[in-house]
XYZ file of C-alpha atoms in Angstrom:
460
model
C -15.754 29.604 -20.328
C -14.413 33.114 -21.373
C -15.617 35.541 -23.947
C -12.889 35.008 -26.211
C -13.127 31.318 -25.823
C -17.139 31.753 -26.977
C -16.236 34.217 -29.986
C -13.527 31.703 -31.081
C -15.718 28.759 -30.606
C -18.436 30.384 -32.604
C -16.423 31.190 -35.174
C -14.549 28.324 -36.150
C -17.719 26.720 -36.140
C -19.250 28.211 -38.640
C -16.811 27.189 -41.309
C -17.277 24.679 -43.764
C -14.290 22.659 -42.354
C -14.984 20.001 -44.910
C -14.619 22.164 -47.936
C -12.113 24.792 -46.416
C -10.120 21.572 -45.503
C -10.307 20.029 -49.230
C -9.179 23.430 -50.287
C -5.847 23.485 -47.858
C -4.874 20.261 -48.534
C -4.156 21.117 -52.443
C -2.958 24.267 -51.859
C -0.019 23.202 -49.561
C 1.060 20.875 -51.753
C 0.940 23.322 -54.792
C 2.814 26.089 -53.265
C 5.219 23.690 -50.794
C 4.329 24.968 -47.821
C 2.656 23.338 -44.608
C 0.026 24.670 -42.622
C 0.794 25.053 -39.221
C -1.663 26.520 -38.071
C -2.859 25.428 -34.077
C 0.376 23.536 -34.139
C 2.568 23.371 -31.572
C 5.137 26.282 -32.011
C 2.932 28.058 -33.863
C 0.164 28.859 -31.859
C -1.888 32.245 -31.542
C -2.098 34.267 -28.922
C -5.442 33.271 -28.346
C -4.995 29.903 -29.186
C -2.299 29.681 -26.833
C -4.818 30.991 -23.785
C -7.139 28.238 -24.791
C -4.606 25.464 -24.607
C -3.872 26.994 -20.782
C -7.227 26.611 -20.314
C -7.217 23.183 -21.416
C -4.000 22.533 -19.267
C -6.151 24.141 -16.477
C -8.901 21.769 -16.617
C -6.841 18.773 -16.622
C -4.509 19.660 -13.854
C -7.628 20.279 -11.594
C -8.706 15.899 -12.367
C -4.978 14.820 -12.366
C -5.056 13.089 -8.709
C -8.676 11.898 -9.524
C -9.112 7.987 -10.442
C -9.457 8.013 -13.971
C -12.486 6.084 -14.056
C -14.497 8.978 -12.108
C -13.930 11.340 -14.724
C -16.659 11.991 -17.654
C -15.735 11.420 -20.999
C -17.514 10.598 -24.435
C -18.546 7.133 -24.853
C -15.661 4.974 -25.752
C -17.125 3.786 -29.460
C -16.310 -0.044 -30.345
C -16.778 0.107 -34.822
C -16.766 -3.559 -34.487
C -18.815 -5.761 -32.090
C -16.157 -8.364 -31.093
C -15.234 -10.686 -28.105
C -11.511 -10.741 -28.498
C -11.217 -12.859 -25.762
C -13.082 -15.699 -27.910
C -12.159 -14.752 -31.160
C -8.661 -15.528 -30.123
C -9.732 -18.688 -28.473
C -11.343 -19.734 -31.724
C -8.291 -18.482 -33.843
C -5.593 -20.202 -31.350
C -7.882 -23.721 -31.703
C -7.640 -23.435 -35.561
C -3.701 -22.970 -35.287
C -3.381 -26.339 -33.068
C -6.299 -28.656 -35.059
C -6.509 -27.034 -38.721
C -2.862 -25.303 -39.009
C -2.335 -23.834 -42.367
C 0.214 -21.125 -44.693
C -0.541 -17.806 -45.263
C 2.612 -16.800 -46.740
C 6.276 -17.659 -46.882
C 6.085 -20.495 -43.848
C 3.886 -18.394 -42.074
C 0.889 -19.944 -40.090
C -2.279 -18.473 -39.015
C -2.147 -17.026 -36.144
C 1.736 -17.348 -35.577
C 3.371 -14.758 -34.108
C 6.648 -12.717 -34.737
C 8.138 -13.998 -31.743
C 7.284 -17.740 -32.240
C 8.288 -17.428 -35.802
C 11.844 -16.132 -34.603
C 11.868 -19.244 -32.508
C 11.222 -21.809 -35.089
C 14.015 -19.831 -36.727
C 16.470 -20.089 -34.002
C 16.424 -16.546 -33.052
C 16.055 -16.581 -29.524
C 17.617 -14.188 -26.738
C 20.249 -15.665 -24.093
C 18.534 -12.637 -21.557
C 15.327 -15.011 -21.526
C 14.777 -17.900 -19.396
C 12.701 -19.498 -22.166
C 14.800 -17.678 -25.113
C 12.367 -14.903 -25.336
C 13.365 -11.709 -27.145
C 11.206 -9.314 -24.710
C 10.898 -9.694 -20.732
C 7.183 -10.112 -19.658
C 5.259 -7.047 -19.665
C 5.210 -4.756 -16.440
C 2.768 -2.076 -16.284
C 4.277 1.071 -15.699
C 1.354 3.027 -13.994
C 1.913 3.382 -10.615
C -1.741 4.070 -9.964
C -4.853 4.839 -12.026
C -4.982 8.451 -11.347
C -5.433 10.605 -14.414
C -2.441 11.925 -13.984
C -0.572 8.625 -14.269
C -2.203 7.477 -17.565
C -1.850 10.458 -19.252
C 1.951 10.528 -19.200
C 1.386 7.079 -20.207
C 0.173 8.250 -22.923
C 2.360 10.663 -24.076
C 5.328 8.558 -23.801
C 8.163 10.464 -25.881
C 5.617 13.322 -27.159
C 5.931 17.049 -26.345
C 2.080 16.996 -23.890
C 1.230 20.023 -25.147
C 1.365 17.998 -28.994
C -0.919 15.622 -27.574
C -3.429 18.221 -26.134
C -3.362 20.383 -29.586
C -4.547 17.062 -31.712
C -7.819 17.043 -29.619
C -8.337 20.741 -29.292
C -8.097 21.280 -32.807
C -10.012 18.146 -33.662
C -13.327 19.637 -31.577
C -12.056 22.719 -33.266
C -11.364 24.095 -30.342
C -14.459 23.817 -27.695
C -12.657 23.240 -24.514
C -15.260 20.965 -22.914
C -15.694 18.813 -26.289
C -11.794 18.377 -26.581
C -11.621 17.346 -22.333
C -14.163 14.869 -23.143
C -12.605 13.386 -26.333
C -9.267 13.230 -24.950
C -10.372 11.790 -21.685
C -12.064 8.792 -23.304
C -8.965 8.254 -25.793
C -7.000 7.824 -22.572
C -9.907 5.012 -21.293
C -10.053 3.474 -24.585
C -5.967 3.060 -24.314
C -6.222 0.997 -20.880
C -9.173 -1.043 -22.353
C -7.101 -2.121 -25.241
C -3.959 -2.296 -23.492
C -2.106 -0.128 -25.707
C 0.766 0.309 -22.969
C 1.456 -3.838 -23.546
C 1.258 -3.498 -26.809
C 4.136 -0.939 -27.421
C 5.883 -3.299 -24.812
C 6.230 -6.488 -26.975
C 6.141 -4.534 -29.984
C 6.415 -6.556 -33.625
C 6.986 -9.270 -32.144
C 3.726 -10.115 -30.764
C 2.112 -9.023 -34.288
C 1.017 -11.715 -36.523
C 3.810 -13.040 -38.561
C 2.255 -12.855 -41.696
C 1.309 -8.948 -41.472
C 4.822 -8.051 -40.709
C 6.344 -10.596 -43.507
C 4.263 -9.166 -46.468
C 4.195 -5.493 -45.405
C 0.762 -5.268 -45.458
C 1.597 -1.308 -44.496
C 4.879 0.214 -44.104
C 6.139 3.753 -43.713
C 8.808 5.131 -45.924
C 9.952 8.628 -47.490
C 8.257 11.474 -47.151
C 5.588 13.234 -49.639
C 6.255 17.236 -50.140
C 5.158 18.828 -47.360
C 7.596 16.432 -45.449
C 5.370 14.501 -44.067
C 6.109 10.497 -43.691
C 4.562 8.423 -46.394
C 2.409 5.466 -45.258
C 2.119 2.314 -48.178
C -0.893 0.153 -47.455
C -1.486 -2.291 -50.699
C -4.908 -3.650 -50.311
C -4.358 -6.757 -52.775
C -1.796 -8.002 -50.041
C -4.932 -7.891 -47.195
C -7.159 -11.052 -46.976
C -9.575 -10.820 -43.841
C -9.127 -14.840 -43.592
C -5.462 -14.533 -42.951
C -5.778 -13.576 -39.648
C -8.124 -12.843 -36.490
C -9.836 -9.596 -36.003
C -8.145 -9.050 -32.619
C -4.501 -9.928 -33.938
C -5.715 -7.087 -37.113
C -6.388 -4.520 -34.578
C -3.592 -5.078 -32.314
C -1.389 -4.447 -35.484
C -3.081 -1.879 -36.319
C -2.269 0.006 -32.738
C 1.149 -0.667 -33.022
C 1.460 0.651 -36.334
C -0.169 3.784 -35.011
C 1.783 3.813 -32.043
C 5.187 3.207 -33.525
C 4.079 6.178 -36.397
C 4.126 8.695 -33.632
C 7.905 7.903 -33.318
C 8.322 9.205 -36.777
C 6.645 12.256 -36.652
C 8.220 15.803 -35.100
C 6.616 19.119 -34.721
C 5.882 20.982 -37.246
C 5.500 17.533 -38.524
C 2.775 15.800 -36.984
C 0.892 14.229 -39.724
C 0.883 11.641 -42.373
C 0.310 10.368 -46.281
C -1.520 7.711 -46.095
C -1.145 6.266 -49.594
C -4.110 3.309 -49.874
C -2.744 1.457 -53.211
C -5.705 -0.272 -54.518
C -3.423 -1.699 -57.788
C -4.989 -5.282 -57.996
C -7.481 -4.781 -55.218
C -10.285 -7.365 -56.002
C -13.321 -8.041 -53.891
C -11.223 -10.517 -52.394
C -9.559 -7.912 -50.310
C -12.118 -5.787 -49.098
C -12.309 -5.975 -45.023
C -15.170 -3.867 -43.558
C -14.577 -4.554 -39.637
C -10.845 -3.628 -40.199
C -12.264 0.041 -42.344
C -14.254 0.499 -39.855
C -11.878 0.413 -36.981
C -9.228 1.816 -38.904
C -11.570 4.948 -39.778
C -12.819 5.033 -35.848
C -9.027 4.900 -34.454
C -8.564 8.203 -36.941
C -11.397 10.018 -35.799
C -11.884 9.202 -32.391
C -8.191 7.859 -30.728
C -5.319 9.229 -33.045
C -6.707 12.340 -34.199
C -5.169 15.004 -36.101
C -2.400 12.511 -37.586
C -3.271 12.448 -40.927
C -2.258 14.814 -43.267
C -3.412 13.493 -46.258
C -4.879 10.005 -47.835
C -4.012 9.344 -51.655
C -6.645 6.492 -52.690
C -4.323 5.130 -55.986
C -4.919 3.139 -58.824
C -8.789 2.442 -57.800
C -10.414 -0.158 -60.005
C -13.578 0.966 -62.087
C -16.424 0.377 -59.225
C -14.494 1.525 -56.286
C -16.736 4.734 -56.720
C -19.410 2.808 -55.567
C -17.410 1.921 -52.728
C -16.221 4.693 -51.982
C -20.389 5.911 -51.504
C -20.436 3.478 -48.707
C -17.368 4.513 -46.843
C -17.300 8.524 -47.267
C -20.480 8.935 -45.099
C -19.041 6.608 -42.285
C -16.079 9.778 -42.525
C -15.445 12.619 -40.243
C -15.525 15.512 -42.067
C -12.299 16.739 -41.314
C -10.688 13.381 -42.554
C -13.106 13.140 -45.454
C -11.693 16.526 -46.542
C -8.260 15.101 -46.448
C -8.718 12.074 -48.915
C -7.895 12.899 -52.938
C -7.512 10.124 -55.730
C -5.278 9.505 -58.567
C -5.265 6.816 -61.131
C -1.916 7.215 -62.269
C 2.228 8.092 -61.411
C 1.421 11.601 -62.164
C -1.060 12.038 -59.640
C 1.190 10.984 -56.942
C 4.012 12.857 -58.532
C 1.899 16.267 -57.251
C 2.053 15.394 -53.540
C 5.436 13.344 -53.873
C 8.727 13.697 -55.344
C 10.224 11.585 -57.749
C 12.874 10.493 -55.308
C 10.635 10.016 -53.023
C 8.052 7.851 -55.269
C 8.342 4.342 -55.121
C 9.999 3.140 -58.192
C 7.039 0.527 -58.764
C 4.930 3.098 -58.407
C 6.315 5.498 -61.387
C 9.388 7.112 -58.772
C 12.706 6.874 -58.462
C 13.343 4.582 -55.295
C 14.193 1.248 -55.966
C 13.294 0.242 -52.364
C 10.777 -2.996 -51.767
C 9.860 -4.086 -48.039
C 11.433 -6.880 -46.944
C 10.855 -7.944 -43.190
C 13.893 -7.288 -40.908
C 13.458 -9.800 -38.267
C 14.313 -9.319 -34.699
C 17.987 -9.983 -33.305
C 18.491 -12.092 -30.480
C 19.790 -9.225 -27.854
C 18.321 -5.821 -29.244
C 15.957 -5.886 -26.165
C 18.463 -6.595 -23.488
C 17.870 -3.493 -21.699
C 14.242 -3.950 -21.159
C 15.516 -7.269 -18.884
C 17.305 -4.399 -16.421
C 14.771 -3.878 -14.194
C 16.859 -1.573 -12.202
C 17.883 0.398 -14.615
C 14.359 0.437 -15.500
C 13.457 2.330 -12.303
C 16.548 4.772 -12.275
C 15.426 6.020 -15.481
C 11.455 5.561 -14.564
C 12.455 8.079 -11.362
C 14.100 10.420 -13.503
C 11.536 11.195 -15.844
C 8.607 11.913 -13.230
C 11.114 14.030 -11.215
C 11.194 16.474 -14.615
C 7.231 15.417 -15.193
C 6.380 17.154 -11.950
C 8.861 20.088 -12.681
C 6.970 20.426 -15.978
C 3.469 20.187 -14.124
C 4.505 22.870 -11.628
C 5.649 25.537 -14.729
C 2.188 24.602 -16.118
C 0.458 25.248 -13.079
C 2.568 28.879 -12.772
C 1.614 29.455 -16.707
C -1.762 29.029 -15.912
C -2.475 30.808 -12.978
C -0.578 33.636 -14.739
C -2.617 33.913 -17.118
C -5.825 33.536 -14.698
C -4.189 36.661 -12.458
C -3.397 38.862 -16.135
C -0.037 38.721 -15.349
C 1.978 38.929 -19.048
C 5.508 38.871 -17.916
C 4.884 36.108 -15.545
C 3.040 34.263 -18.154
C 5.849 34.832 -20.577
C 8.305 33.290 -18.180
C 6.214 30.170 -17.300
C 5.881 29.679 -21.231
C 9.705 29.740 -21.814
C 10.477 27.384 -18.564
C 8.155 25.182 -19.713
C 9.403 24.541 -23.073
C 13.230 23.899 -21.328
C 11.993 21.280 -19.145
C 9.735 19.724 -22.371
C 12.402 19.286 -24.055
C 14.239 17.434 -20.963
C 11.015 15.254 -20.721
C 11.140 14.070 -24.222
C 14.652 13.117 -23.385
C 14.469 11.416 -20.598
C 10.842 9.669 -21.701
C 13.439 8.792 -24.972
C 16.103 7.202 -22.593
C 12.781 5.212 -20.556
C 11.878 3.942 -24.089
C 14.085 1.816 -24.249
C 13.490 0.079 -21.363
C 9.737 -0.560 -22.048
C 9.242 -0.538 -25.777
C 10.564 -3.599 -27.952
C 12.898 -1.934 -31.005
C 11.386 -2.732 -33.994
C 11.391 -2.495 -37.903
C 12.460 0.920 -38.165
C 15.294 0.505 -35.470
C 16.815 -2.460 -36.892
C 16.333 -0.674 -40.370
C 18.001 2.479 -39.157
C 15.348 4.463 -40.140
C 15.112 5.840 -36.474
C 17.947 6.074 -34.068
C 16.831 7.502 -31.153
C 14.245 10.675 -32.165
C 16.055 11.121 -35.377
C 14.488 9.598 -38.574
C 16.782 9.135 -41.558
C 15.027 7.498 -44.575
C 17.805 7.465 -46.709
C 18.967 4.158 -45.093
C 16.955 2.378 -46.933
C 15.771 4.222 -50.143
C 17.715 3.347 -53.472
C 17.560 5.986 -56.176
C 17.172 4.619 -59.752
C-alpha cells in the first residue's frame, strides 16, 4: 500500500462520517447542488490513483476461480431455507389457495397471472413470455462474474460504490466487493434480471408495494414504498426478497453518473402494526449496506405514526452509519416539499402530479428477442471483444501509473473512457437479449439508457 494511500486512509477515517454525512445531506438540498465528490467524473487526483490501484488488484485475480478468492463473509440478515419455504408456500397455493388482492393468489406469479389472463407469447412453446434462463458466464473466473455484474454500468461506477463505502481502504473495498459478487451467484441475481417482473409475485407488482417515479431536487429518482400496502402474510420470504433484487437491479437502469443515488421515500401514512415486517427490514437494510452500496442518496421516513420513535430505536442501531446519516423525517407536505418539487410531489402526497401506480402488465411479444439465441451470441461476442479492449487500456493505465509515467497515464485514462462508453453500448444492445422489459419499458419511462418521467406524471 503507498504512502498516499495510508495518509488518505487515515484521514478519512477519522471523520465523523455519520454526522459530516447528516450535515451534507441537508445542505445539498438547501443550496441545489449535488455532491459529487469520489464520483465517477469527478474524481481527485489522488482518488483517481487509488481507484488504479483498485483496478490493479483485481486484474491480477481476474483468471482466478472466483471461489479461491478471499472476501468478507457473505452475511444472510435472515436465517431462511428458501428451498423449503417455497415448498411450503407452493403447497398452500395448491391445498389452501386464497386472494390477496384484485384476483391475485398467494404465491401466483406475474407470468401465471398473464396466463390466466390470456396473455401469452406465440415465441413460446408453452405460451411463455420469456425463453428459459441461460446463464451467460462462460466460466467462473472472476473475471467472468464481474462483467456479469456490471451489466450496462460504466466498471469503474461499480468499483467507486465500494471504495467509497470502506471509505477508501483498498483491501476493505477488494474484500467487500468480492463477496457482493459471491453473494450475486448464491442468489442467482443473473436469473433474476432474466425473467424479470414476471417471475415476481403478482400481488407485489399489482399494488405497487414500491415504485420509482420523478425525481427529488438534487435529481435523483424518487423511490415510493407505502408500508400500509405490505402484509408479511401475503407472500413468502423468498418470493419478498427476490422482488426486492429485482427492484434493486432494475433501479440501477435508472440511475446515470453524476446520478447514482436514490430518495427512498418510506410513507408510513396508515402504517399499523399490521404492516411491520422485520425479516424483510432486515434484508432490505443488509442489501444497502453490504450488496448495493452507495445507492442511496437519501431516505425520507413520512407521515410516521406517534410510536414509530420507538421503532425507529430498534432499527437505527441495526444501521450503517453512512446510511443512518442519510435518513431525515417529516410529518407533513412541507417537509417533502424541501427535498422535492411541487411537480415532482405526488399529488396525494401535497404535490402537483396527479399520477397513481397502476400495474402495466406484460405484452405477449415484448421479449421476442431474448428467444434469438443467435443473435444472442453475435451481440454476446461483441461486447467481450470491447470488454477485453477496455481491460487492456486498464492494464496500460495502471502500469503507467506504477512506472510514473503522466503522459502515458493521461492517454490510457482518455482511451479508456472511449471504449466505456462503447461497452455500455454494446452491454445496452446484449440487454435485451437477456433481461425481460419490464414496468418502466412498457411505461416508457426508459427507452434504452434514457429515462423520461414525464410519460407518466400528470400535473394538477
Amino acid at each position: 500500500m503507498s504512502g498516499i494511500f495510508k495518509a488518505i486512509s487515515r484521514q478519512r477515517s477519522a471523520v465523523d462520517v455519520a454526522g459530516a454525512g447528516r450535515e451534507a445531506i441537508t445542505t445539498q438540498f438547501s443550496k441545489g447542488r449535488l455532491d459529487t465528490c469520489g464520483v465517477y467524473g469527478h474524481l481527485s487526483p489522488n482518488e483517481e490513483n487509488l481507484l488504479a490501484d483498485l483496478w490493479e488488484r483485481i486484474l491480477d485475480d481476474f483468471d482466478k476461480p472466483l471461489d479461491s478468492i478471499e472476501g468478507d463473509p457473505i452475511a444472510r440478515p435472515v436465517e431462511s431455507d428458501d428451498d423449503l419455504e417455497r415448498k411450503k408456500a407452493k403447497e398452500v397455493q395448491e391445498s389452501s389457495p386464497f386472494e390477496v388482492v384484485e384476483g391475485c393468489m398467494f404465491n401466483q406469479s406475474v407470468a401465471e397471472k398473464c396466463k390466466e389472463l390470456g396473455i401469452v407469447s406465440e415465441c413460446g412453446a408453452d405460451g411463455e413470455l420469456v425463453p428459459k434462463f441461460e446463464t451467460q458466464l462462460p466460466d467462473n473466473t472472476l473475471k467472468s462474474v464481474f462483467w456479469s455484474v456490471v451489466r450496462e454500468d460504466h466498471p469503474d461506477v461499480l468499483i467507486l460504490r465500494f471504495l467509497r463505502a470502506r471509505k477508501w481502504d483498498l483491501e476493505k473495498s477488494y474484500k467487500m466487493a468480492i463477496a457482493a459478487i459471491k453473494w450475486r451467484i448464491q442468489e442467482h441475481v443473473e436469473e433474476i434480471v432474466w425473467y424479470g417482473d414476471t417471475a415476481n409475485d403478482a400481488s407485489l407488482m399489482w399494488k405497487g408495494v414500491s415504485y420509482a417515479h420523478g425525481k427529488d431536487r438534487l435529481g435523483q429518482p424518487i423511490i415510493w414504498s407505502g408500508s400500509c400496502l405490505h402484509h408479511q402474510k401475503d407472500q413468502s420470504y423468498p418470493q419478498l426478497k427476490r422482488y426486492l433484487i429485482w427492484m434493486m437491479e432494475t433501479l440501477r437502469q435508472l440511475l446515470a453518473p453524476p446520478i447514482e443515488r436514490v430518495c427512498l421515500i418510506m410513507d408510513l401514512t396508515d402504517h399499523s402494526n399490521a404492516n411491520m415486517d422485520w425479516p424483510f427490514v432486515k434484508t432490505f437494510l443488509k442489501f444497502l449496506e453490504a450488496y448495493y452500496p452507495e445507492c442511496l442518496g437519501i431516505c425520507i421516513v413520512y407521515n410516521g405514526p406517534w410510536w414509530f420513535s420507538g421503532v425507529w430505536k430498534l432499527i437505527s442501531p441495526l444501521l450503517d452509519p453512512v446510511v443512518a446519516s442519510k435518513v431525515q423525517f417529516a410529518q407533513k407536505p412541507e417537509g417533502l416539499l424541501k427535498f422535492i418539487d411541487e411537480k415532482e410531489l405526488l399529488e396525494k402526497r401535497g404535490g402537483k402530479d396527479a399520477y397513481n401506480y397502476e400495474y402495466v402488465k406484460p405484452h405477449p411479444e415484448e421479449n421476442k428477442l431474448m428467444f434469438d439465441k443467435e443473435g444472442r451470441a453475435a451481440s454476446a461476442e461483441k461486447l467481450r471483444l470491447l470488454q477485453d479492449q477496455f481491460v487492456q487500456a486498464t492494464t496500460d493505465w495502471v502500469n503507467a501509473k506504477e512506472g510514473g509515467d503522466d503522459d502515458g497515464f493521461a492517454a490510457a485514462a482518455r482511451r479508456r473512457v472511449e471504449l466505456s462508453d462503447q461497452v455500455k453500448a454494446a452491454a445496452s444492445d446484449l440487454d435485451k437479449y437477456t433481461r425481460a422489459r419490464h414496468f418502466y419499458n412498457r411505461t416508457g419511462v426508459l427507452q434504452g439508457n434514457v429515462v423520461d418521467w414525464t410519460k407518466v406524471q400528470s400535473h394538477s
